[in-house]
């Protein structure tokens, strides 16, 4: 069973481990590699009013984290991000389950109108996850991240509230 709970200081070692796993990081930027970087990041986001950060729990074990970020209550939009750091749990629907939890939080609890997410070009698993949930690609940020020493495009996806409600 997949659930979420608040992320705590005790989870940071796991995040450092995942963010140093080349397989998990294949399509992520170079941020959050060292313990101090992860601690600074956690301290800045844990009480941040525009960020909702959760640990992903699968069969009683933390396997990743998920965030609703850049929460903009004026324009009613926010961004989603997710990392499942235990690669042998990929492909079992955990990502799909957590994505639905985040979408329900964004649209039902926060009353958002637009939810967006950005995926590095080549991260096909993540792209399929978003498309299956009804996201549409709306653009490309060209060469906006350095991944594995190369400037990499980010594909931008979004879903609007009526698309979410009508499926
Ligand atoms: C991208 C990521 C979040 C996807 O998570 P996931 O748990 O593997 O995703 P899912 O299991 O829901 O979907 C993956 C596949 O499993 C399949 N699947 C297996 N069992 C499933 C189930 N019970 N329900 C839904 N899908 C299931 C899906 O059909 C899907 O197949 P497809 O990719 O061939 O279409 C995860 O791989 C990850 O964290 N990667 C590293 C970090 C990263 O890239 N994050 C995203 C940054 S934008």
PDB file of C-alpha atoms and ligand atoms in Angstrom:
ATOM      1  CA  UNK A   1       0.000   0.000   0.000  1.00  0.00           C
ATOM      2  CA  UNK A   2       1.225   3.487  -0.873  1.00  0.00           C
ATOM      3  CA  UNK A   3       0.672   6.402   1.512  1.00  0.00           C
ATOM      4  CA  UNK A   4       2.226   9.782   2.257  1.00  0.00           C
ATOM      5  CA  UNK A   5       3.284  11.486   5.477  1.00  0.00           C
ATOM      6  CA  UNK A   6       5.230  14.604   6.405  1.00  0.00           C
ATOM      7  CA  UNK A   7       8.918  14.466   5.542  1.00  0.00           C
ATOM      8  CA  UNK A   8      11.158  14.795   8.615  1.00  0.00           C
ATOM      9  CA  UNK A   9      14.839  15.349   9.436  1.00  0.00           C
ATOM     10  CA  UNK A  10      15.192  11.590   9.899  1.00  0.00           C
ATOM     11  CA  UNK A  11      14.451  11.092   6.198  1.00  0.00           C
ATOM     12  CA  UNK A  12      17.293  13.277   4.932  1.00  0.00           C
ATOM     13  CA  UNK A  13      19.932  10.504   4.860  1.00  0.00           C
ATOM     14  CA  UNK A  14      17.703   8.561   2.468  1.00  0.00           C
ATOM     15  CA  UNK A  15      17.338  11.603   0.220  1.00  0.00           C
ATOM     16  CA  UNK A  16      21.122  12.103   0.085  1.00  0.00           C
ATOM     17  CA  UNK A  17      21.500   8.423  -0.814  1.00  0.00           C
ATOM     18  CA  UNK A  18      18.907   8.618  -3.610  1.00  0.00           C
ATOM     19  CA  UNK A  19      20.293  11.866  -4.987  1.00  0.00           C
ATOM     20  CA  UNK A  20      23.690  10.185  -5.338  1.00  0.00           C
ATOM     21  CA  UNK A  21      22.278   7.180  -7.184  1.00  0.00           C
ATOM     22  CA  UNK A  22      23.124   7.667 -10.871  1.00  0.00           C
ATOM     23  CA  UNK A  23      20.093   5.668 -12.005  1.00  0.00           C
ATOM     24  CA  UNK A  24      17.626   7.736  -9.960  1.00  0.00           C
ATOM     25  CA  UNK A  25      19.331  10.988 -10.966  1.00  0.00           C
ATOM     26  CA  UNK A  26      19.617  10.244 -14.647  1.00  0.00           C
ATOM     27  CA  UNK A  27      17.136  13.000 -15.528  1.00  0.00           C
ATOM     28  CA  UNK A  28      17.479  15.293 -12.507  1.00  0.00           C
ATOM     29  CA  UNK A  29      19.633  18.413 -12.167  1.00  0.00           C
ATOM     30  CA  UNK A  30      22.748  18.414 -10.038  1.00  0.00           C
ATOM     31  CA  UNK A  31      21.170  20.014  -6.991  1.00  0.00           C
ATOM     32  CA  UNK A  32      20.760  18.260  -3.633  1.00  0.00           C
ATOM     33  CA  UNK A  33      23.775  15.955  -3.757  1.00  0.00           C
ATOM     34  CA  UNK A  34      25.541  16.578  -0.438  1.00  0.00           C
ATOM     35  CA  UNK A  35      24.160  16.263   3.115  1.00  0.00           C
ATOM     36  CA  UNK A  36      24.576  20.029   3.747  1.00  0.00           C
ATOM     37  CA  UNK A  37      22.742  20.855   0.490  1.00  0.00           C
ATOM     38  CA  UNK A  38      19.864  18.585   1.437  1.00  0.00           C
ATOM     39  CA  UNK A  39      19.718  20.035   4.973  1.00  0.00           C
ATOM     40  CA  UNK A  40      19.646  23.630   3.690  1.00  0.00           C
ATOM     41  CA  UNK A  41      16.945  22.674   1.193  1.00  0.00           C
ATOM     42  CA  UNK A  42      14.834  20.907   3.846  1.00  0.00           C
ATOM     43  CA  UNK A  43      15.123  23.785   6.332  1.00  0.00           C
ATOM     44  CA  UNK A  44      14.054  26.256   3.676  1.00  0.00           C
ATOM     45  CA  UNK A  45      11.031  24.255   2.483  1.00  0.00           C
ATOM     46  CA  UNK A  46       9.680  22.543   5.615  1.00  0.00           C
ATOM     47  CA  UNK A  47       7.665  25.546   6.777  1.00  0.00           C
ATOM     48  CA  UNK A  48       7.495  27.339   3.444  1.00  0.00           C
ATOM     49  CA  UNK A  49       3.910  28.500   2.787  1.00  0.00           C
ATOM     50  CA  UNK A  50       4.181  27.839  -0.951  1.00  0.00           C
ATOM     51  CA  UNK A  51       5.518  24.277  -0.723  1.00  0.00           C
ATOM     52  CA  UNK A  52       3.780  21.050   0.351  1.00  0.00           C
ATOM     53  CA  UNK A  53       6.377  18.351   0.892  1.00  0.00           C
ATOM     54  CA  UNK A  54       5.631  14.706   1.687  1.00  0.00           C
ATOM     55  CA  UNK A  55       7.457  11.428   2.132  1.00  0.00           C
ATOM     56  CA  UNK A  56       6.207   8.545  -0.027  1.00  0.00           C
ATOM     57  CA  UNK A  57       5.698   5.366   1.983  1.00  0.00           C
ATOM     58  CA  UNK A  58       5.315   1.970   0.335  1.00  0.00           C
ATOM     59  CA  UNK A  59       4.799  -1.075   2.536  1.00  0.00           C
ATOM     60  CA  UNK A  60       5.954   0.878   5.625  1.00  0.00           C
ATOM     61  CA  UNK A  61       9.225   1.978   3.997  1.00  0.00           C
ATOM     62  CA  UNK A  62      10.097   5.458   2.746  1.00  0.00           C
ATOM     63  CA  UNK A  63      10.731   5.164  -0.989  1.00  0.00           C
ATOM     64  CA  UNK A  64      10.665   8.773  -2.141  1.00  0.00           C
ATOM     65  CA  UNK A  65       9.306  12.257  -1.749  1.00  0.00           C
ATOM     66  CA  UNK A  66       6.770  14.415  -3.501  1.00  0.00           C
ATOM     67  CA  UNK A  67       6.262  18.159  -3.570  1.00  0.00           C
ATOM     68  CA  UNK A  68       3.608  20.616  -4.610  1.00  0.00           C
ATOM     69  CA  UNK A  69       5.649  23.766  -5.181  1.00  0.00           C
ATOM     70  CA  UNK A  70       5.386  27.361  -6.319  1.00  0.00           C
ATOM     71  CA  UNK A  71       1.853  27.477  -4.899  1.00  0.00           C
ATOM     72  CA  UNK A  72       0.390  30.678  -6.315  1.00  0.00           C
ATOM     73  CA  UNK A  73      -3.000  31.410  -4.735  1.00  0.00           C
ATOM     74  CA  UNK A  74      -3.427  34.624  -6.760  1.00  0.00           C
ATOM     75  CA  UNK A  75      -3.215  32.959 -10.178  1.00  0.00           C
ATOM     76  CA  UNK A  76      -4.286  29.560  -8.755  1.00  0.00           C
ATOM     77  CA  UNK A  77      -1.441  27.512 -10.150  1.00  0.00           C
ATOM     78  CA  UNK A  78       1.284  25.241  -8.776  1.00  0.00           C
ATOM     79  CA  UNK A  79       4.025  22.863  -9.854  1.00  0.00           C
ATOM     80  CA  UNK A  80       4.465  19.162  -9.017  1.00  0.00           C
ATOM     81  CA  UNK A  81       7.675  17.213  -8.455  1.00  0.00           C
ATOM     82  CA  UNK A  82       8.328  13.637  -7.385  1.00  0.00           C
ATOM     83  CA  UNK A  83      11.287  11.334  -6.826  1.00  0.00           C
ATOM     84  CA  UNK A  84      10.941   7.639  -6.084  1.00  0.00           C
ATOM     85  CA  UNK A  85      14.464   6.925  -4.912  1.00  0.00           C
ATOM     86  CA  UNK A  86      14.243   3.158  -4.686  1.00  0.00           C
ATOM     87  CA  UNK A  87      14.471   2.191  -8.336  1.00  0.00           C
ATOM     88  CA  UNK A  88      13.309  -1.388  -7.859  1.00  0.00           C
ATOM     89  CA  UNK A  89       9.932   0.030  -6.809  1.00  0.00           C
ATOM     90  CA  UNK A  90       9.470   1.772 -10.160  1.00  0.00           C
ATOM     91  CA  UNK A  91       6.811   0.476 -12.522  1.00  0.00           C
ATOM     92  CA  UNK A  92       4.361  -0.665  -9.836  1.00  0.00           C
ATOM     93  CA  UNK A  93       1.986   2.273  -9.906  1.00  0.00           C
ATOM     94  CA  UNK A  94       3.442   4.154  -6.930  1.00  0.00           C
ATOM     95  CA  UNK A  95       4.079   7.219  -9.086  1.00  0.00           C
ATOM     96  CA  UNK A  96       0.542   7.088 -10.499  1.00  0.00           C
ATOM     97  CA  UNK A  97      -0.975   6.790  -7.013  1.00  0.00           C
ATOM     98  CA  UNK A  98       1.049   9.682  -5.579  1.00  0.00           C
ATOM     99  CA  UNK A  99       0.325  11.832  -8.623  1.00  0.00           C
ATOM    100  CA  UNK A 100      -3.415  11.416  -7.991  1.00  0.00           C
ATOM    101  CA  UNK A 101      -2.932  12.374  -4.321  1.00  0.00           C
ATOM    102  CA  UNK A 102      -1.061  15.508  -5.388  1.00  0.00           C
ATOM    103  CA  UNK A 103      -3.668  16.420  -8.002  1.00  0.00           C
ATOM    104  CA  UNK A 104      -6.488  16.001  -5.477  1.00  0.00           C
ATOM    105  CA  UNK A 105      -4.597  18.208  -3.024  1.00  0.00           C
ATOM    106  CA  UNK A 106      -3.935  20.844  -5.685  1.00  0.00           C
ATOM    107  CA  UNK A 107      -7.429  20.993  -7.181  1.00  0.00           C
ATOM    108  CA  UNK A 108      -9.684  20.001  -4.269  1.00  0.00           C
ATOM    109  CA  UNK A 109      -7.849  21.358  -1.232  1.00  0.00           C
ATOM    110  CA  UNK A 110      -5.956  24.316  -2.672  1.00  0.00           C
ATOM    111  CA  UNK A 111      -8.523  25.199  -5.345  1.00  0.00           C
ATOM    112  CA  UNK A 112      -5.924  25.466  -8.085  1.00  0.00           C
ATOM    113  CA  UNK A 113      -6.879  26.118 -11.705  1.00  0.00           C
ATOM    114  CA  UNK A 114      -3.665  24.943 -13.355  1.00  0.00           C
ATOM    115  CA  UNK A 115      -1.071  22.377 -12.309  1.00  0.00           C
ATOM    116  CA  UNK A 116       2.184  22.002 -14.180  1.00  0.00           C
ATOM    117  CA  UNK A 117       5.273  19.838 -14.181  1.00  0.00           C
ATOM    118  CA  UNK A 118       8.540  19.844 -16.095  1.00  0.00           C
ATOM    119  CA  UNK A 119      10.350  16.744 -17.310  1.00  0.00           C
ATOM    120  CA  UNK A 120      13.856  16.496 -18.744  1.00  0.00           C
ATOM    121  CA  UNK A 121      13.875  15.367 -22.355  1.00  0.00           C
ATOM    122  CA  UNK A 122      14.380  11.610 -22.390  1.00  0.00           C
ATOM    123  CA  UNK A 123      12.659  10.929 -19.049  1.00  0.00           C
ATOM    124  CA  UNK A 124      10.054   8.833 -20.837  1.00  0.00           C
ATOM    125  CA  UNK A 125       8.755   7.116 -17.704  1.00  0.00           C
ATOM    126  CA  UNK A 126       7.936  10.451 -16.105  1.00  0.00           C
ATOM    127  CA  UNK A 127       6.434  11.797 -19.331  1.00  0.00           C
ATOM    128  CA  UNK A 128       4.156   8.760 -19.688  1.00  0.00           C
ATOM    129  CA  UNK A 129       3.068   9.121 -16.063  1.00  0.00           C
ATOM    130  CA  UNK A 130       1.939  12.700 -16.664  1.00  0.00           C
ATOM    131  CA  UNK A 131       0.262  11.971 -20.000  1.00  0.00           C
ATOM    132  CA  UNK A 132      -1.659   9.040 -18.491  1.00  0.00           C
ATOM    133  CA  UNK A 133      -2.999  11.400 -15.811  1.00  0.00           C
ATOM    134  CA  UNK A 134      -4.251  13.833 -18.465  1.00  0.00           C
ATOM    135  CA  UNK A 135      -1.393  16.335 -18.623  1.00  0.00           C
ATOM    136  CA  UNK A 136      -0.699  17.922 -21.998  1.00  0.00           C
ATOM    137  CA  UNK A 137       2.635  19.107 -23.245  1.00  0.00           C
ATOM    138  CA  UNK A 138       2.541  22.858 -23.719  1.00  0.00           C
ATOM    139  CA  UNK A 139       6.101  23.819 -24.496  1.00  0.00           C
ATOM    140  CA  UNK A 140       9.799  23.268 -24.164  1.00  0.00           C
ATOM    141  CA  UNK A 141      12.325  25.176 -22.117  1.00  0.00           C
ATOM    142  CA  UNK A 142      15.340  24.804 -24.341  1.00  0.00           C
ATOM    143  CA  UNK A 143      18.651  23.766 -22.776  1.00  0.00           C
ATOM    144  CA  UNK A 144      17.603  25.060 -19.372  1.00  0.00           C
ATOM    145  CA  UNK A 145      19.266  22.459 -17.114  1.00  0.00           C
ATOM    146  CA  UNK A 146      22.702  20.908 -17.027  1.00  0.00           C
ATOM    147  CA  UNK A 147      22.303  17.156 -16.676  1.00  0.00           C
ATOM    148  CA  UNK A 148      25.318  14.897 -16.995  1.00  0.00           C
ATOM    149  CA  UNK A 149      27.368  17.891 -18.139  1.00  0.00           C
ATOM    150  CA  UNK A 150      25.007  18.662 -21.018  1.00  0.00           C
ATOM    151  CA  UNK A 151      22.495  21.446 -21.457  1.00  0.00           C
ATOM    152  CA  UNK A 152      19.149  19.653 -21.488  1.00  0.00           C
ATOM    153  CA  UNK A 153      15.639  20.655 -22.589  1.00  0.00           C
ATOM    154  CA  UNK A 154      12.768  20.575 -20.113  1.00  0.00           C
ATOM    155  CA  UNK A 155       9.379  19.536 -21.498  1.00  0.00           C
ATOM    156  CA  UNK A 156       6.583  21.489 -19.819  1.00  0.00           C
ATOM    157  CA  UNK A 157       3.271  19.767 -19.094  1.00  0.00           C
ATOM    158  CA  UNK A 158       0.091  21.074 -17.524  1.00  0.00           C
ATOM    159  CA  UNK A 159      -3.439  20.046 -16.644  1.00  0.00           C
ATOM    160  CA  UNK A 160      -6.327  22.435 -16.045  1.00  0.00           C
ATOM    161  CA  UNK A 161      -9.055  21.905 -13.504  1.00  0.00           C
ATOM    162  CA  UNK A 162     -11.795  21.091 -16.020  1.00  0.00           C
ATOM    163  CA  UNK A 163      -9.517  18.548 -17.726  1.00  0.00           C
ATOM    164  CA  UNK A 164      -8.862  16.961 -14.339  1.00  0.00           C
ATOM    165  CA  UNK A 165     -12.565  16.847 -13.445  1.00  0.00           C
ATOM    166  CA  UNK A 166     -13.780  15.507 -16.788  1.00  0.00           C
ATOM    167  CA  UNK A 167     -10.884  13.069 -17.230  1.00  0.00           C
TER     168      UNK A 167
HETATM  169  C1  LIG B   1       9.223   9.034 -12.771  1.00  0.00           C
HETATM  170  C2  LIG B   1       8.769   8.231 -11.559  1.00  0.00           C
HETATM  171  C3  LIG B   1       8.214   9.170 -10.504  1.00  0.00           C
HETATM  172  C4  LIG B   1       7.674   7.246 -12.022  1.00  0.00           C
HETATM  173  O1  LIG B   1       7.225   6.510 -10.898  1.00  0.00           O
HETATM  174  P1  LIG B   1       6.699   4.977 -11.030  1.00  0.00           P
HETATM  175  O2  LIG B   1       6.231   4.567  -9.698  1.00  0.00           O
HETATM  176  O3  LIG B   1       7.720   4.159 -11.722  1.00  0.00           O
HETATM  177  O4  LIG B   1       5.460   5.198 -11.993  1.00  0.00           O
HETATM  178  P2  LIG B   1       4.275   4.135 -12.232  1.00  0.00           P
HETATM  179  O5  LIG B   1       4.662   2.790 -11.731  1.00  0.00           O
HETATM  180  O6  LIG B   1       3.031   4.733 -11.742  1.00  0.00           O
HETATM  181  O7  LIG B   1       4.243   4.095 -13.794  1.00  0.00           O
HETATM  182  C5  LIG B   1       5.337   3.509 -14.476  1.00  0.00           C
HETATM  183  C6  LIG B   1       4.891   2.280 -15.237  1.00  0.00           C
HETATM  184  O8  LIG B   1       4.414   1.275 -14.386  1.00  0.00           O
HETATM  185  C7  LIG B   1       3.178   0.752 -14.921  1.00  0.00           C
HETATM  186  N1  LIG B   1       2.393   0.192 -13.828  1.00  0.00           N
HETATM  187  C8  LIG B   1       2.669  -0.982 -13.268  1.00  0.00           C
HETATM  188  N2  LIG B   1       1.763  -1.244 -12.312  1.00  0.00           N
HETATM  189  C9  LIG B   1       0.910  -0.209 -12.249  1.00  0.00           C
HETATM  190  C10 LIG B   1      -0.229   0.080 -11.452  1.00  0.00           C
HETATM  191  N3  LIG B   1      -0.678  -0.737 -10.506  1.00  0.00           N
HETATM  192  N4  LIG B   1      -0.855   1.257 -11.656  1.00  0.00           N
HETATM  193  C11 LIG B   1      -0.415   2.116 -12.577  1.00  0.00           C
HETATM  194  N5  LIG B   1       0.670   1.882 -13.359  1.00  0.00           N
HETATM  195  C12 LIG B   1       1.324   0.726 -13.200  1.00  0.00           C
HETATM  196  C13 LIG B   1       2.590   1.909 -15.627  1.00  0.00           C
HETATM  197  O9  LIG B   1       1.694   1.496 -16.632  1.00  0.00           O
HETATM  198  C14 LIG B   1       3.793   2.557 -16.199  1.00  0.00           C
HETATM  199  O10 LIG B   1       4.120   1.952 -17.402  1.00  0.00           O
HETATM  200  P3  LIG B   1       4.682   2.783 -18.612  1.00  0.00           P
HETATM  201  O11 LIG B   1       5.753   3.702 -18.036  1.00  0.00           O
HETATM  202  O12 LIG B   1       5.219   1.762 -19.533  1.00  0.00           O
HETATM  203  O13 LIG B   1       3.529   3.555 -19.143  1.00  0.00           O
HETATM  204  C15 LIG B   1       9.949   7.395 -10.982  1.00  0.00           C
HETATM  205  O14 LIG B   1      10.423   6.544 -11.975  1.00  0.00           O
HETATM  206  C16 LIG B   1      11.089   8.266 -10.454  1.00  0.00           C
HETATM  207  O15 LIG B   1      11.019   8.788  -9.352  1.00  0.00           O
HETATM  208  N6  LIG B   1      12.181   8.392 -11.241  1.00  0.00           N
HETATM  209  C17 LIG B   1      13.402   9.097 -10.795  1.00  0.00           C
HETATM  210  C18 LIG B   1      13.217  10.568 -10.509  1.00  0.00           C
HETATM  211  C19 LIG B   1      12.479  11.275 -11.610  1.00  0.00           C
HETATM  212  O16 LIG B   1      12.854  11.196 -12.774  1.00  0.00           O
HETATM  213  N7  LIG B   1      11.437  11.996 -11.208  1.00  0.00           N
HETATM  214  C20 LIG B   1      10.596  12.739 -12.111  1.00  0.00           C
HETATM  215  C21 LIG B   1      11.164  14.075 -12.341  1.00  0.00           C
HETATM  216  S1  LIG B   1      10.121  14.992 -13.427  1.00  0.00           S
END
